[in-house]
Coordinates of C-alpha atoms in Angstrom, one line a residue:
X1099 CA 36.3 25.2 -15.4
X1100 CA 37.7 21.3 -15.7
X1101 CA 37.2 19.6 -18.9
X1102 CA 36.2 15.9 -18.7
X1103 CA 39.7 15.4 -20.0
X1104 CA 40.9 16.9 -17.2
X1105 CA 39.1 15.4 -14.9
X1106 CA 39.7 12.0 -16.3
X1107 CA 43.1 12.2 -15.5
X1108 CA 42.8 12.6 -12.2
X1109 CA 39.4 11.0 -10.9
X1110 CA 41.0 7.7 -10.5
X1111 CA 43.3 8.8 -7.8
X1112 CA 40.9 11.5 -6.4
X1113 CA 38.4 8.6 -5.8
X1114 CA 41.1 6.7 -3.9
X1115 CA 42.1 9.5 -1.9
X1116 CA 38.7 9.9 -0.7
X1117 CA 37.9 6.5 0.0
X1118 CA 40.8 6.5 1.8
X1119 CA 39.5 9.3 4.3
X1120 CA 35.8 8.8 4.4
X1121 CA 35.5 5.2 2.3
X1122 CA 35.9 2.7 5.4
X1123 CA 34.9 2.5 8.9
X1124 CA 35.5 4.0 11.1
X1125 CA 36.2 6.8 9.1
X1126 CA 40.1 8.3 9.1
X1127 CA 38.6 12.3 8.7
X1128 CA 37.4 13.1 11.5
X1129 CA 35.5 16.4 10.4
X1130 CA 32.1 16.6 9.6
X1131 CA 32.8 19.7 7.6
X1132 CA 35.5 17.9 5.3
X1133 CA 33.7 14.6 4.8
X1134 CA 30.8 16.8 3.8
X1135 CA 32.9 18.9 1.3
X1136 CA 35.0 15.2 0.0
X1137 CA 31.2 14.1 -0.7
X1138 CA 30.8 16.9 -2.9
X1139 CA 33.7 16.5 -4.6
X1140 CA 32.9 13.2 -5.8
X1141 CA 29.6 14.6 -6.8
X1142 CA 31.8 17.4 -8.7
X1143 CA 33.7 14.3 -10.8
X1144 CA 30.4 12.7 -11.7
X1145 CA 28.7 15.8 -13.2
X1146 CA 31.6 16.4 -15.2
X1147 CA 32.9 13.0 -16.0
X1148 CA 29.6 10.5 -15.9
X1149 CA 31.9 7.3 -17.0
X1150 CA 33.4 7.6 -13.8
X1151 CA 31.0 6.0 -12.1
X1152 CA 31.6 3.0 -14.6
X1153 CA 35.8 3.0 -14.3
X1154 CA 36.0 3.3 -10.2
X1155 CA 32.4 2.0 -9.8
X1156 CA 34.7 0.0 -6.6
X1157 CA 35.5 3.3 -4.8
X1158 CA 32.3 4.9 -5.4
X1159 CA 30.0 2.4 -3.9
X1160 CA 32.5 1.8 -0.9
X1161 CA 32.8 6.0 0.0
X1162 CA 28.5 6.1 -0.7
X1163 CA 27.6 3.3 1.3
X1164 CA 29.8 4.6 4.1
X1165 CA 28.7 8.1 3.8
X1166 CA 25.3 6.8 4.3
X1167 CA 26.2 5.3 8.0
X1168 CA 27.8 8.9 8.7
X1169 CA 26.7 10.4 11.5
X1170 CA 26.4 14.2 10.1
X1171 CA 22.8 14.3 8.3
X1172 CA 24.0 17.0 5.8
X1173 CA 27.1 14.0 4.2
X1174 CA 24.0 11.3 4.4
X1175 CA 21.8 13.3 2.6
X1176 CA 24.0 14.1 -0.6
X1177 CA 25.2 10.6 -0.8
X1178 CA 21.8 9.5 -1.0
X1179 CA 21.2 12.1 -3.8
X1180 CA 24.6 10.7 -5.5
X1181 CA 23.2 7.1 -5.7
X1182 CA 19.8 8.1 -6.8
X1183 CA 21.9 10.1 -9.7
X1184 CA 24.0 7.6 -10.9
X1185 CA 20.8 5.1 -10.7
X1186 CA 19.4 7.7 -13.4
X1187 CA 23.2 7.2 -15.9
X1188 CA 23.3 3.8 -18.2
X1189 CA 26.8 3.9 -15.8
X1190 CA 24.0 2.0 -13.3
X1191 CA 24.6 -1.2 -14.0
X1192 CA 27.4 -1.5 -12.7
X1193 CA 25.8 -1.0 -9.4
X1194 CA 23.9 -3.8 -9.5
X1195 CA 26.4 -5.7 -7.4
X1196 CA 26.7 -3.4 -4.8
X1197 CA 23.0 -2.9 -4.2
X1198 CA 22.7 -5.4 -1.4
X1199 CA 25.5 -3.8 1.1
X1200 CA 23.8 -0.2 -0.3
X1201 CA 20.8 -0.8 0.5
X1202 CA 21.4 -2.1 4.6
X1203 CA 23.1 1.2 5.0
X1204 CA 20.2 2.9 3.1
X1205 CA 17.2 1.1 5.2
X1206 CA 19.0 2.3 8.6
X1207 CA 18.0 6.0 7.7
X1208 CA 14.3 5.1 7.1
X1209 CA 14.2 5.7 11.1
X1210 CA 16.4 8.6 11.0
X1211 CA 15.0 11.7 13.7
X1212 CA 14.9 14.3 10.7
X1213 CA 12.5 13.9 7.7
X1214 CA 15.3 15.1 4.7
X1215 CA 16.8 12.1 5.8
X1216 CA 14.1 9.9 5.4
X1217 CA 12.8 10.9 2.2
X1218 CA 16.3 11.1 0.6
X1219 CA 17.0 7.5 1.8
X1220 CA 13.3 6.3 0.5
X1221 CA 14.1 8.1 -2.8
X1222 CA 17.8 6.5 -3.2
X1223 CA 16.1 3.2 -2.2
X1224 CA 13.7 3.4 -4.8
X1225 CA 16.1 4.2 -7.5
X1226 CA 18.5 0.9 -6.8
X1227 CA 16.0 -1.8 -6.5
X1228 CA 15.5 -1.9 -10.1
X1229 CA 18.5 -2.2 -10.7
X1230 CA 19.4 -5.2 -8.1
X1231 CA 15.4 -6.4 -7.6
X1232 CA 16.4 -9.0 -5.3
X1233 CA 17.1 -6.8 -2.6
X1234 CA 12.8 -6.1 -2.9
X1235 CA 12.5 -8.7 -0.5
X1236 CA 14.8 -7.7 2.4
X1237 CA 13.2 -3.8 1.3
X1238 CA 9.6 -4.5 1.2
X1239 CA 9.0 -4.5 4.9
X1240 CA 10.7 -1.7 6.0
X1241 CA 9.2 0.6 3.3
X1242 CA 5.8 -0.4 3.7
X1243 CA 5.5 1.2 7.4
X1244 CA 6.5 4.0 5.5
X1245 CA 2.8 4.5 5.0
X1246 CA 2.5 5.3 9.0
X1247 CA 5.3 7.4 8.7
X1248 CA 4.4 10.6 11.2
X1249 CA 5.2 13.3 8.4
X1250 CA 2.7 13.2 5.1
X1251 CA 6.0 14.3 3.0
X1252 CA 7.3 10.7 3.3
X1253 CA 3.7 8.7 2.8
X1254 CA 3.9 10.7 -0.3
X1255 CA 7.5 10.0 -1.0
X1256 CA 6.5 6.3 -0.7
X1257 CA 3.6 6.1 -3.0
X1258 CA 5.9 7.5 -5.9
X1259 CA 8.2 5.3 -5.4
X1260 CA 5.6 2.5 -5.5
X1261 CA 3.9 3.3 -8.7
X1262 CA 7.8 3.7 -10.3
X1263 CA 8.5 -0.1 -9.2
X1264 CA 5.1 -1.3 -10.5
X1265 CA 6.3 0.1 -13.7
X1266 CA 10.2 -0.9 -13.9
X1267 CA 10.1 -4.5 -11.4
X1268 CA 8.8 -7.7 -13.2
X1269 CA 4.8 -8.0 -13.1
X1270 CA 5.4 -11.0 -10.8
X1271 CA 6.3 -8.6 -7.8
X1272 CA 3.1 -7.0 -8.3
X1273 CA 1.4 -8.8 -5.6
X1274 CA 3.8 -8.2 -3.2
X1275 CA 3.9 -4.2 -3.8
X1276 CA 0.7 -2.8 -4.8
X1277 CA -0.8 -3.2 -1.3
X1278 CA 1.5 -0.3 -0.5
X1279 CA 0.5 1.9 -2.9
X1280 CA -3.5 1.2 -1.8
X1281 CA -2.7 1.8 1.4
X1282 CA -2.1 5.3 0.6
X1283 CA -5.8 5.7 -0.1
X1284 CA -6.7 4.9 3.1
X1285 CA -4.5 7.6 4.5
X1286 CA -5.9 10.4 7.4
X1287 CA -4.9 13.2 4.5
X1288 CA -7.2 14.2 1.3
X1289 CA -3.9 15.3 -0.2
X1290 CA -2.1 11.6 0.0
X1291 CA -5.4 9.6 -0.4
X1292 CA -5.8 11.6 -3.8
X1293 CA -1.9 11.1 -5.1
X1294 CA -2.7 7.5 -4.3
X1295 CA -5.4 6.9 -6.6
X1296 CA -3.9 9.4 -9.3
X1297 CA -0.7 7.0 -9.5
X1298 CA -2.8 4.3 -9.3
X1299 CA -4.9 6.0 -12.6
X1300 CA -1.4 6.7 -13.7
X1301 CA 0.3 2.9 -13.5
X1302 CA -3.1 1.7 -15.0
X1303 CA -3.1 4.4 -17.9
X1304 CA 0.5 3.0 -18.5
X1305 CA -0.4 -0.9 -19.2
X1306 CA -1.0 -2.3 -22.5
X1307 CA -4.6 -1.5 -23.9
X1308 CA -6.8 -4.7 -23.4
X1309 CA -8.7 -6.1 -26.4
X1310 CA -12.4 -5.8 -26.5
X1311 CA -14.7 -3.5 -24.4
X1312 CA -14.9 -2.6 -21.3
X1313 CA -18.1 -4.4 -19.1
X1314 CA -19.7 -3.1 -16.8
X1315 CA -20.0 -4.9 -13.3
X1316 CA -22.3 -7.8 -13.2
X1317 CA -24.7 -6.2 -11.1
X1318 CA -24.4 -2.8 -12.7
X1319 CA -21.9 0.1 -11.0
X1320 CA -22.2 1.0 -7.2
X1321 CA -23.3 4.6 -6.3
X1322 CA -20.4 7.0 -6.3
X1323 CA -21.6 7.5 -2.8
X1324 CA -20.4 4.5 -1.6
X1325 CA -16.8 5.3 -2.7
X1326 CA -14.0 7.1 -0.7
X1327 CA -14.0 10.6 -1.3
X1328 CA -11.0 10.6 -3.0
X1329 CA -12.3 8.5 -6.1
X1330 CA -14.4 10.9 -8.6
X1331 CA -15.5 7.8 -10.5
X1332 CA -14.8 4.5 -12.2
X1333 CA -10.9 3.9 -11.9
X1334 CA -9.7 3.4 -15.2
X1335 CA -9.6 -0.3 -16.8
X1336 CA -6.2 -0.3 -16.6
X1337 CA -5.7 -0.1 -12.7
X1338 CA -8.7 -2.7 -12.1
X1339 CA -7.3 -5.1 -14.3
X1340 CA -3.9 -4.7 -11.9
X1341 CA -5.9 -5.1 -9.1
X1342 CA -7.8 -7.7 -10.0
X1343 CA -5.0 -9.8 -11.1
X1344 CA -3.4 -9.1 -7.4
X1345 CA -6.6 -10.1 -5.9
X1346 CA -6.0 -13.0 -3.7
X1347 CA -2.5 -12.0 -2.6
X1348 CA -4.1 -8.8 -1.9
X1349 CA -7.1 -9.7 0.2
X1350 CA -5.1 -12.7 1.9
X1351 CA -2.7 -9.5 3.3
X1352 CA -5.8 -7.5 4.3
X1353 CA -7.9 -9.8 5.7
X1354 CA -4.9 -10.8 8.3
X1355 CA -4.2 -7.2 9.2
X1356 CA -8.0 -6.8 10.1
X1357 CA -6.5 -9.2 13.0
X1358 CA -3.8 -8.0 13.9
X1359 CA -2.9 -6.9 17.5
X1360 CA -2.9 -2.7 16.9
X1361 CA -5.8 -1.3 16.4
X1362 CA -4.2 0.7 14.0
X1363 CA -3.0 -1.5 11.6
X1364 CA -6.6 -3.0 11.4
X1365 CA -8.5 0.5 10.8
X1366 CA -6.0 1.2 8.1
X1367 CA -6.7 -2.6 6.7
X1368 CA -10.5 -1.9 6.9
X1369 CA -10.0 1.5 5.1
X1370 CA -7.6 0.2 2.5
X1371 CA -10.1 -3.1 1.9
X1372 CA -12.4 -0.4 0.7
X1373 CA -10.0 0.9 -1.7
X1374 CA -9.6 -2.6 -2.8
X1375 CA -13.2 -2.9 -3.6
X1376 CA -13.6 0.3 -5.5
X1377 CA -11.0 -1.3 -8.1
X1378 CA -12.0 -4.9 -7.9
X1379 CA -15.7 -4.4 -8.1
X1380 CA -17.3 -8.0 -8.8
X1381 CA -14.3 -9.7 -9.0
X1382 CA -14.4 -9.9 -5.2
X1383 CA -17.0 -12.1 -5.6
X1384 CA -15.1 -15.1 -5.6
X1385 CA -13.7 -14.1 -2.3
X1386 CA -16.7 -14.0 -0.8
X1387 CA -16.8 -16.9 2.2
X1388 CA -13.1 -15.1 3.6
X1389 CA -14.3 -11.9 3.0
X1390 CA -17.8 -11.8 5.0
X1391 CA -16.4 -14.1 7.5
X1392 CA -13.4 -11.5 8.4
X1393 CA -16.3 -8.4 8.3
X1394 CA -18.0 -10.2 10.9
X1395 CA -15.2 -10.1 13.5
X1396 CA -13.9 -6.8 12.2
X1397 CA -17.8 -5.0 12.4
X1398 CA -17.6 -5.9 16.4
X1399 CA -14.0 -4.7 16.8
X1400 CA -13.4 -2.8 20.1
X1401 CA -11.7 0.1 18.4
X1402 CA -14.7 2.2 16.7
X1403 CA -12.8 3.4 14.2
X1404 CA -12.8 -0.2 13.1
X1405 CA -16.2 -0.8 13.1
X1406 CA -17.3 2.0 11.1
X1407 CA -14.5 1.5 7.9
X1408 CA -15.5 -2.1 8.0
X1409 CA -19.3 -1.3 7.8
X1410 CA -18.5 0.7 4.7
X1411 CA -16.3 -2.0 3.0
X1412 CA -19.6 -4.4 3.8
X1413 CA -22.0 -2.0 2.4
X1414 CA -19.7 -1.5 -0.9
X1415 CA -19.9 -5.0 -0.8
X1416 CA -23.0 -5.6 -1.1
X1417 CA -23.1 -3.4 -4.6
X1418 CA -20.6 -5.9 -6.2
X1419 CA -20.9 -9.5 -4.0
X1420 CA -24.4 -11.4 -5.6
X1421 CA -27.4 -11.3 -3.2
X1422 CA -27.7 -14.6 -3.5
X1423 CA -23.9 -15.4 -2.7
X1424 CA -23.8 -13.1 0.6
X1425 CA -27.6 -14.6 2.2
X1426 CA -26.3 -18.3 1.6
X1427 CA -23.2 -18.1 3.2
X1428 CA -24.7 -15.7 6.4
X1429 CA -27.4 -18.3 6.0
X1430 CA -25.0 -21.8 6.6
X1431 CA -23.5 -19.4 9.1
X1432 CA -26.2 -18.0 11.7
X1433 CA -28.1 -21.5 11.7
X1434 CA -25.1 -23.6 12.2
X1435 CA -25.4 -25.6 15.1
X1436 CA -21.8 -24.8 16.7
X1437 CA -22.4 -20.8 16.1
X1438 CA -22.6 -18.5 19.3
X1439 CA -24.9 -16.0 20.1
X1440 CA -21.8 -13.4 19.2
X1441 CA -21.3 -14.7 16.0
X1442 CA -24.9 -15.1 14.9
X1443 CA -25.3 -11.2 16.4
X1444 CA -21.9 -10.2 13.9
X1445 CA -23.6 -12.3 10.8
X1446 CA -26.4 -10.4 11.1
X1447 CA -25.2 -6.8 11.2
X1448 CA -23.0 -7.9 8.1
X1449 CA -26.2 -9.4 6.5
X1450 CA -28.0 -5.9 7.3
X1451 CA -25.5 -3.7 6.0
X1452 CA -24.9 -5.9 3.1
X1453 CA -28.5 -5.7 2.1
X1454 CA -28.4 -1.6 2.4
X1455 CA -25.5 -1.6 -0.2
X1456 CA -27.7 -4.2 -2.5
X1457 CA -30.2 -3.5 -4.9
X1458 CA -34.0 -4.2 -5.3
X1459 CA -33.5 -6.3 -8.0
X1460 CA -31.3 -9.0 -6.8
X1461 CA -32.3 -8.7 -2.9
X1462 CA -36.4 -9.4 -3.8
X1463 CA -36.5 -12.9 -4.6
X1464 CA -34.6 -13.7 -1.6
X1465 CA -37.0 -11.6 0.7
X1466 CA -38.7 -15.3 1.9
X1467 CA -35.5 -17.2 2.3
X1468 CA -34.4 -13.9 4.5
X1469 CA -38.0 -14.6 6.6
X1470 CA -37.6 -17.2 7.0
X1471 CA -33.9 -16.8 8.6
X1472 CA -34.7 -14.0 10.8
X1473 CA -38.2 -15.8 12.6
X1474 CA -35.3 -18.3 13.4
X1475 CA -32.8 -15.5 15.0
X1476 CA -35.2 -13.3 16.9
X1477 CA -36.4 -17.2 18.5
X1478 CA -32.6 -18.2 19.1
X1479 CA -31.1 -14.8 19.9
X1480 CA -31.6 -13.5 23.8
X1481 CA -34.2 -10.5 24.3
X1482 CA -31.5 -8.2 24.8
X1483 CA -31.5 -5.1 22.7
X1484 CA -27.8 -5.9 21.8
X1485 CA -28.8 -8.8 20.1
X1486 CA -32.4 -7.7 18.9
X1487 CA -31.5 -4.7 17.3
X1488 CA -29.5 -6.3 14.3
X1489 CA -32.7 -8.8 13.6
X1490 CA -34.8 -5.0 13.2
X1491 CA -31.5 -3.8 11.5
X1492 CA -32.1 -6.8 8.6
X1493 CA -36.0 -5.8 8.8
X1494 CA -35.2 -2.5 7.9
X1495 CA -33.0 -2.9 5.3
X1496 CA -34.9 -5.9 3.5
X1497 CA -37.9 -2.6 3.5
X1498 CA -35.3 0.1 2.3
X1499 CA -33.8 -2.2 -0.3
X1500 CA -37.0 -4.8 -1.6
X1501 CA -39.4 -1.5 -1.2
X1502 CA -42.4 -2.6 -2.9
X1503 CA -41.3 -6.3 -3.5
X1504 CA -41.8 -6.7 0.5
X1505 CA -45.9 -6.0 -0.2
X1506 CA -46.1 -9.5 -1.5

């Protein structure tokens, strides 16, 4: 077997010779077979001389980063795994300034036909970009669609690597991240919505311990019933504090993709706003106005799917947004003067399913005011049962939720 001394005397011109061969483009070998087995050579000097990777740091990043445009899955593959284990040596720093022509030859394999691929890229990805963090911005949007990514292996992949930059990147980037690693809650699979809100248990277990005791909601916890099934109870205060701090980048982001064009993007944005709410709880409060005002396009959304995750992100809401706060606002709303039909017929099924998320408590001394609004919209609103059926939909729920508060 080589001894590092013996490989030390030779790794410099080893390194060239292979750069030579497979370290430009186009590439002089011409066989997949022999650029595979140069590849592994190179991995065979690291593992026995680490400080390699610090003396011809030049020839290393050139033959990687050209590896990774190879055309033979087997040569990207490994040189994905060589960059993710010299991110791992103290040898990475020297890296750092070869991140940004890495990580363009990385992001092409994120679309690559076979899975191995993909994942090896994400994972090589997420080990350089805390070492070089600004190449996060050019990354970020090509890694988030990671979460639609066909095969669960790589929406799992992608949550890992998440949580890791939410622990190593500057608490500034926070914003900008975390709405990937919610996502994941939202996902079609039990077994990626649960390693979602494990990491994010994780993450939050990891921050400093906050002085003082921690409160409960304003208006007391919301049934467990309410939550996704993935959540078996309070998140930790850990991963609501980092939510919560997040907030209004957060629900800016996911209040626009509950427009966008696909209906896919905006069922995932309804399902992932009711992730948000689980770890926000009353802090979405102050977002109130936005909030309802994007439920009540998103409740009458022509994809169903839609609908019925935004009807449970309004009824969650209506455990942590004040009573008070959500009938004034649907109240300016339905008896503006410049308000459709449509819109007064959207307010209302929010107000409705607000009110069945609500308690007695805080919905009973509003029980006039709310009268007092629906005399005015079964008056205003056409006969039609379209229409009429959210005004009984509000009766109902004002009964179910006021119970014996609606005797008086």
């Amino acid at each position: 077997l080589a001894t590092a001394a013996d490989v030390a005397a030779i790794a410099g011109e080893t390194l060239v010779g292979i750069r030579e061969r497979i370290g430009v483009l186009p590439q002089a070998e011409e066989s997949e077979e022999v650029r595979l087995e140069l590849v592994r050579l190179v991995k065979a000097v690291l593992e026995v001389l680490p400080s390699s990777a610090h003396d011809h740091i030049d020839h290393l990043a050139s033959i990687l980063e050209k590896s990774c445009y190879d055309k033979f899955p087997d040569v990207k593959k490994l040189a994905c795994e060589l960059i993710v284990c010299i991110s791992k040596q103290q040898e990475a720093v020297h890296l750092k300034d070869y991140c940004p022509t890495l990580i363009k030859a990385l992001l092409l394999n994120l679309s690559h036909q076979q899975q191995k691929i993909r994942v090896s890229a994400l994972q090589a990805i997420g080990a350089i970009v805390p070492i070089n963090p600004t190449i996060l911005k050019e990354t970020l949007p090509s890694v988030a669609k990671l979460n639609l990514d066909r095969t669960h292996q790589l929406r799992e992949q992608v949550l890992h690597v998440i949580s890791d930059w939410l622990g190593a990147l500057d608490k500034s980037e926070a914003p900008n991240i975390l709405p990937i690693l919610l996502h994941g809650a939202a996902d079609e699979l039990d077994q990626v919505q649960e390693t979602s809100v494990a990491l994010m248990e994780e993450v939050g277990q990891s921050r400093p311990p906050l002085e003082g005791d921690d409160v409960v909601p304003a208006l007391g916890h919301a049934p467990l019933a309410l939550y996704p099934r993935a959540f078996k109870g309070r998140p930790c205060r850990g991963a609501r504090e980092l939510v919560s701090e997040c907030l209004d980048c957060v629900v800016r982001q996911i209040i626009s993709e509950l427009s966008d064009w696909s209906g896919t993007t905006r069922s995932k944005a309804a399902a992932t706003m009711l992730n948000v709410l689980v770890y926000a709880e009353d802090k979405i409060g102050a977002h109130a106005e936005p909030l309802l005002a994007a439920f009540s396009k998103a409740c009458m959304d022509d994809e169903q799917e839609v609908c019925v995750a935004t009807e449970k992100c309004i009824r969650l809401s209506g455990a942590f947004i004040s009573a008070e706060v959500f009938v004034s606002i649907i109240d300016s709303n339905v008896r503006s003067g410049t308000s459709s039909v449509g819109s007064k017929k959207a307010w209302l099924a929010v107000l409705a399913t607000l009110l069945e998320g609500s308690k007695r408590d805080f919905v009973a001394p509003l029980l006039p005011t709310l009268c007092d609004m629906l005399a005015d919209m079964e008056l205003s609103l056409p006969e039609a049962e379209e229409y009429q059926v959210h005004v009984l939909r509000v009766v109902l729920a004002c009964i179910s939720t006021g119970g014996d508060a609606c005797d008086s």
